[in-house]
Tab-separated table of N, CA and C in Angstrom:
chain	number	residue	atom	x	y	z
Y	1	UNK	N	-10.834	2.873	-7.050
Y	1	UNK	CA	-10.507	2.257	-8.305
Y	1	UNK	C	-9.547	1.101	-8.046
Y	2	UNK	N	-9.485	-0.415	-8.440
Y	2	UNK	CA	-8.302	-1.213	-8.438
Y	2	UNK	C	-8.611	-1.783	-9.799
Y	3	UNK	N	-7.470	-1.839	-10.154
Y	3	UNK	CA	-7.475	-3.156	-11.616
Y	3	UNK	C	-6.106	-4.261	-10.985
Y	4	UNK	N	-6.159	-5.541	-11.675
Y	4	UNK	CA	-5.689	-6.309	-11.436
Y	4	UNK	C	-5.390	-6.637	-13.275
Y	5	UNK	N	-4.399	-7.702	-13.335
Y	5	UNK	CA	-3.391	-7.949	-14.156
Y	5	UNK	C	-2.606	-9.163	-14.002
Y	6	UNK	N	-2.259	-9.775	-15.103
Y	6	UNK	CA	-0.777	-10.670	-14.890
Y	6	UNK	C	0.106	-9.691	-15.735
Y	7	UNK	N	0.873	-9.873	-15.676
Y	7	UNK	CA	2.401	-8.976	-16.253
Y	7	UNK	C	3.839	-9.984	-15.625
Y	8	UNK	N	3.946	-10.539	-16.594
Y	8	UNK	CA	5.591	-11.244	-16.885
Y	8	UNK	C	5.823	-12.046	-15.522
Y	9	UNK	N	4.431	-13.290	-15.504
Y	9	UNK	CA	4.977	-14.116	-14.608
Y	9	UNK	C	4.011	-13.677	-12.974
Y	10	UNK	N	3.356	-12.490	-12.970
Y	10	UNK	CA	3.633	-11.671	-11.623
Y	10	UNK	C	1.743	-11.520	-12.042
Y	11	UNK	N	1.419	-11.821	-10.772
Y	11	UNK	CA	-0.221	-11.116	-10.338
Y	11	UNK	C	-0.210	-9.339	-10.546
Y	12	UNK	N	-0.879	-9.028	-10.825
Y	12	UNK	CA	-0.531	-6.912	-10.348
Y	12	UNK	C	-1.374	-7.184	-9.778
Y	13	UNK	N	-1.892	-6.273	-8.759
Y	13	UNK	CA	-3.031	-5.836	-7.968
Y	13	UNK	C	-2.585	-4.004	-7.751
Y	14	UNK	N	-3.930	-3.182	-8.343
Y	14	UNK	CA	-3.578	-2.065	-8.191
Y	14	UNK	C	-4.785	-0.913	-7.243
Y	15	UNK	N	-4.765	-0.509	-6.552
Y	15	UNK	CA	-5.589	0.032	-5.268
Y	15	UNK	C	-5.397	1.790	-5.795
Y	16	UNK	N	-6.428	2.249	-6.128
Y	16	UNK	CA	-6.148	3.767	-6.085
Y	16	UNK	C	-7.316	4.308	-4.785
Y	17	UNK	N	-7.383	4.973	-4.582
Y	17	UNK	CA	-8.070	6.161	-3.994
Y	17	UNK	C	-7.651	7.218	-3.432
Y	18	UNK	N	-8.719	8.548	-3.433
Y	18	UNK	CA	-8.678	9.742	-3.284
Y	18	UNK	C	-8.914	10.017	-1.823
Y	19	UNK	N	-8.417	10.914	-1.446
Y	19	UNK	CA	-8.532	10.839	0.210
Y	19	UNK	C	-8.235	12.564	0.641
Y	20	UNK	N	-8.809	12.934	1.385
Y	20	UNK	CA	-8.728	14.318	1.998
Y	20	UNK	C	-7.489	14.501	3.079
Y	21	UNK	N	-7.237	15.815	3.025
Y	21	UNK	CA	-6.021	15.718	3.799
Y	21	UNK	C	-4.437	16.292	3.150
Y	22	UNK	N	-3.808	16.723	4.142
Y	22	UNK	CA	-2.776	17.856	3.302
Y	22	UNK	C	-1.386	16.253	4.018
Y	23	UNK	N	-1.159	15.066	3.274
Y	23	UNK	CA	-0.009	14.475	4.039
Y	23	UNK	C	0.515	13.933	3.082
Y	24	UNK	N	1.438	13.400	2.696
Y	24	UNK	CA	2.253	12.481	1.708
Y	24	UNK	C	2.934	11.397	2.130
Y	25	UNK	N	3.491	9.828	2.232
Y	25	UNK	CA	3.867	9.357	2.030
Y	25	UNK	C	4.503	8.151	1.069
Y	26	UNK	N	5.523	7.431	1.246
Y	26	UNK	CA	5.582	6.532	0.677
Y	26	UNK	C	5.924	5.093	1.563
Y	27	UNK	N	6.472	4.200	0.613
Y	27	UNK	CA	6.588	2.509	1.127
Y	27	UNK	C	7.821	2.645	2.182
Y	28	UNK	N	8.663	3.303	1.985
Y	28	UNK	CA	9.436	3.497	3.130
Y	28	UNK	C	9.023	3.929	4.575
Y	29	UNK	N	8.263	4.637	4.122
Y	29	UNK	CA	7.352	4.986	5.418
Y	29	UNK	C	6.638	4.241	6.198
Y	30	UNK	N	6.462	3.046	5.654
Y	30	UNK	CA	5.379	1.883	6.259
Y	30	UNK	C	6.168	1.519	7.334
Y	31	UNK	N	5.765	1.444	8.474
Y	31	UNK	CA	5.967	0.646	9.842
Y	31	UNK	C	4.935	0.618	10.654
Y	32	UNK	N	5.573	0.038	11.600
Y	32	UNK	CA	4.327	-0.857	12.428
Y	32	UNK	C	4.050	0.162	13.107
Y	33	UNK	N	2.272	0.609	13.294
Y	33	UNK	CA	2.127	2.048	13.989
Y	33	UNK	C	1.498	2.950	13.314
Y	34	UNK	N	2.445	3.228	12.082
Y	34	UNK	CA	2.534	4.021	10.999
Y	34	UNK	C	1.012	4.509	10.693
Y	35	UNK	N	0.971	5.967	10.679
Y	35	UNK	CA	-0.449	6.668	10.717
Y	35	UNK	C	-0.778	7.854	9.874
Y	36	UNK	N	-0.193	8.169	8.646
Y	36	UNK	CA	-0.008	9.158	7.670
Y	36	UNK	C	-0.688	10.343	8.512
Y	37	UNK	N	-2.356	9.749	8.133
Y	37	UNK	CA	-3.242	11.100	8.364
Y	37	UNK	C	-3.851	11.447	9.739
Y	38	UNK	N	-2.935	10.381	10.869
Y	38	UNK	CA	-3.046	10.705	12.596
Y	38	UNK	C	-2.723	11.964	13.164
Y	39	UNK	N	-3.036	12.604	13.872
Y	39	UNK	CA	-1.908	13.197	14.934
Y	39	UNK	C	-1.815	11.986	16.187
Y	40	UNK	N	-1.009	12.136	16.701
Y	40	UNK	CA	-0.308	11.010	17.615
Y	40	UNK	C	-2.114	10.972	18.911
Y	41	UNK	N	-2.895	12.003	18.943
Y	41	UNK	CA	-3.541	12.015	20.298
Y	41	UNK	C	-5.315	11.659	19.119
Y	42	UNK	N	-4.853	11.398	17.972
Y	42	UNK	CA	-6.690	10.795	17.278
Y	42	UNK	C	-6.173	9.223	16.214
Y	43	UNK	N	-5.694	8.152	17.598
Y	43	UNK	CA	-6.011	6.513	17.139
Y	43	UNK	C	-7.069	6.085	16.686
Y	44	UNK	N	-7.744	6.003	15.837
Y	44	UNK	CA	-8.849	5.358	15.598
Y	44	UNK	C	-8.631	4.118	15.083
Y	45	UNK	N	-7.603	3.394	14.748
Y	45	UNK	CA	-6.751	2.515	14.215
Y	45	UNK	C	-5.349	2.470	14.446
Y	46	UNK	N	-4.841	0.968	14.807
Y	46	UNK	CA	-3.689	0.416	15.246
Y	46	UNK	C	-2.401	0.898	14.304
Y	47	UNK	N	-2.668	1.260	12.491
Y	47	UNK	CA	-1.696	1.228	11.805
Y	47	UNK	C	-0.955	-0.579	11.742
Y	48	UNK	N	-1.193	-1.065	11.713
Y	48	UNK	CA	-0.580	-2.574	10.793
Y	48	UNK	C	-1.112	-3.103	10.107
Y	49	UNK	N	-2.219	-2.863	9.045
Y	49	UNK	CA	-2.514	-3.198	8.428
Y	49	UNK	C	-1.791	-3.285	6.787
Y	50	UNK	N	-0.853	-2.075	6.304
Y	50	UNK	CA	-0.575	-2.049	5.310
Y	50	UNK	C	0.932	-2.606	5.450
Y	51	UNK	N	1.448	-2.863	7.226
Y	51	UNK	CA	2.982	-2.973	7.557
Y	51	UNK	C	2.596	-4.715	6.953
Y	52	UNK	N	1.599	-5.063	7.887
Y	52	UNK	CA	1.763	-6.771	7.328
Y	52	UNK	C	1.387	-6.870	5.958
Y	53	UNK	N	0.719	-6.357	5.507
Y	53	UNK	CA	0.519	-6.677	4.307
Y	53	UNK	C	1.847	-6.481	3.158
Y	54	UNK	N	2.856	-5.696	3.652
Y	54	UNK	CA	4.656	-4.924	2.807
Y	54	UNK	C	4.645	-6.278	3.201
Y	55	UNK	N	5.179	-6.506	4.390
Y	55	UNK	CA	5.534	-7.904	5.538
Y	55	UNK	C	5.368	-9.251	4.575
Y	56	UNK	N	4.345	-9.344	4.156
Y	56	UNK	CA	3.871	-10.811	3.360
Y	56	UNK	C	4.120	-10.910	2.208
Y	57	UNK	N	3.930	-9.883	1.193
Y	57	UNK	CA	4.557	-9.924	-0.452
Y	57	UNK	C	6.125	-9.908	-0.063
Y	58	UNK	N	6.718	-9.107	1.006
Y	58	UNK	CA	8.054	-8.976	0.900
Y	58	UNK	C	8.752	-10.769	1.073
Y	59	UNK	N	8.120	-11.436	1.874
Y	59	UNK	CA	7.933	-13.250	2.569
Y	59	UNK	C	7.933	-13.884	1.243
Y	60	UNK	N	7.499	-13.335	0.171
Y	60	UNK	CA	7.077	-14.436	-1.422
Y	60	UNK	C	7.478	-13.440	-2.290
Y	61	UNK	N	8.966	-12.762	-1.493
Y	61	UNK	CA	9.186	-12.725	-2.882
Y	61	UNK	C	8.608	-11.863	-3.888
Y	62	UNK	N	7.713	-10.579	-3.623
Y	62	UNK	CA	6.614	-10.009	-4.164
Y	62	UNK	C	7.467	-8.667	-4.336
Y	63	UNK	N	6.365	-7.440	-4.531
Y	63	UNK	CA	7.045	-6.209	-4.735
Y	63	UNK	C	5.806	-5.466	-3.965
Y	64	UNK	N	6.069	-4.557	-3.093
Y	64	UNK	CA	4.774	-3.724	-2.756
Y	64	UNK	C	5.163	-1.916	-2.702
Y	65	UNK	N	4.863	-1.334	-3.295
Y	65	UNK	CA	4.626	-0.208	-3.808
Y	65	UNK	C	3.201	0.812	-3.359
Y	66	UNK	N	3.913	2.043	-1.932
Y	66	UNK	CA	2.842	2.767	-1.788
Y	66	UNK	C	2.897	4.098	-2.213
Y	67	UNK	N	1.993	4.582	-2.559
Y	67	UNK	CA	2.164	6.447	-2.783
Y	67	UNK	C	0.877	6.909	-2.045
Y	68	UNK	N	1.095	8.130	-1.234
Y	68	UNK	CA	-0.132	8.996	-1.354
Y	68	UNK	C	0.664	10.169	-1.347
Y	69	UNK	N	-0.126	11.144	-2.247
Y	69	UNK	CA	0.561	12.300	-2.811
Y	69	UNK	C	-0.895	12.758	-3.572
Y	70	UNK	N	-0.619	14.403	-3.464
Y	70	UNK	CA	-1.685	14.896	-4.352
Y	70	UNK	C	-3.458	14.507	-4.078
Y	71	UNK	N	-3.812	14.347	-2.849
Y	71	UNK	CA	-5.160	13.595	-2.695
Y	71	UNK	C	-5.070	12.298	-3.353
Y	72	UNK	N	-3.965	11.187	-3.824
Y	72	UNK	CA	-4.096	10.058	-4.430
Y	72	UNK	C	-3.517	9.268	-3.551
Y	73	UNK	N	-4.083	8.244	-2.966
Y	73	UNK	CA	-3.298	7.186	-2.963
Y	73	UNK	C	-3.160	6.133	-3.402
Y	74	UNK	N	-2.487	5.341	-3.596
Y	74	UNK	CA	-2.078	3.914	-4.824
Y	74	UNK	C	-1.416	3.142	-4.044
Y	75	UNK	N	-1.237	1.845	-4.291
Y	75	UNK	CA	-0.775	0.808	-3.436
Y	75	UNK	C	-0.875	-0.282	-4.795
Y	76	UNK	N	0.344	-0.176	-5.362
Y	76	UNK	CA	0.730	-1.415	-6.053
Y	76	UNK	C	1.238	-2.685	-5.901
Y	77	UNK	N	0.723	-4.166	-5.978
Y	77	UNK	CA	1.024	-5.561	-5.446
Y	77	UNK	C	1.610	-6.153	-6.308
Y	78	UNK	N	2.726	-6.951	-6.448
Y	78	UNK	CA	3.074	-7.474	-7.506
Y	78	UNK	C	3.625	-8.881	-6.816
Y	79	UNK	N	2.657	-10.360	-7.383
Y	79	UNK	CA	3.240	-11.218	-6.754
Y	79	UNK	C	3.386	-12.235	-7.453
Y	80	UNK	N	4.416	-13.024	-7.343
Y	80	UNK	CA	4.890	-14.221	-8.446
Y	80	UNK	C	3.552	-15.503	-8.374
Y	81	UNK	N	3.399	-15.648	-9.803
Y	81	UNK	CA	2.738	-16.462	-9.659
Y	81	UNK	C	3.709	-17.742	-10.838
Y	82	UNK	N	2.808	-19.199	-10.439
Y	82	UNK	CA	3.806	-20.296	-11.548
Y	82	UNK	C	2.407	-20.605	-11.863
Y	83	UNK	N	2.257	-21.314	-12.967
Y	83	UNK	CA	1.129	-21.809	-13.312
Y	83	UNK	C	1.249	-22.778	-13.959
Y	84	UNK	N	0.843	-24.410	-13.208
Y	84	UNK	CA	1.841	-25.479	-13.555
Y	84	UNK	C	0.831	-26.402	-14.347
């Protein structure tokens, strides 16, 4: 599921999905590496994908917002826009 939005100045971009698996995190948790639903010995992926992506809204000024909890995860974008 994503919906997108303007809200007070700001792009939203909103990312849901459902995902299997007993793990939880949040945006604090994001670093480079970072592998929620890994054990350290099954890489199938680098993990930087969601670090650069915090990395670049955080660069402009943006807001980035992750949850997975409950089989949900969400990843909220919030980025300034001007419209001249």
């Amino acid at each position: 599921y994503s919906d997108t939005r303007l809200e007070n100045d700001k792009f939203v971009l909103i990312l849901r999905n459902h995902y299997q698996g007993n793990y939880a995190f949040e945006t604090d948790d994001i670093t480079p590496f970072f592998q929620a639903n890994r054990r350290s010995n099954e890489m199938e992926n680098i993990g930087l994908g969601l670090y650069i992506i915090k990395q670049w809204v955080d660069s402009i000024n943006g807001t980035f917002k992750v949850e997975a909890n409950n089989n949900l995860f969400e990843v909220v974008i919030k980025i300034p826009v001007s419209i001249v």
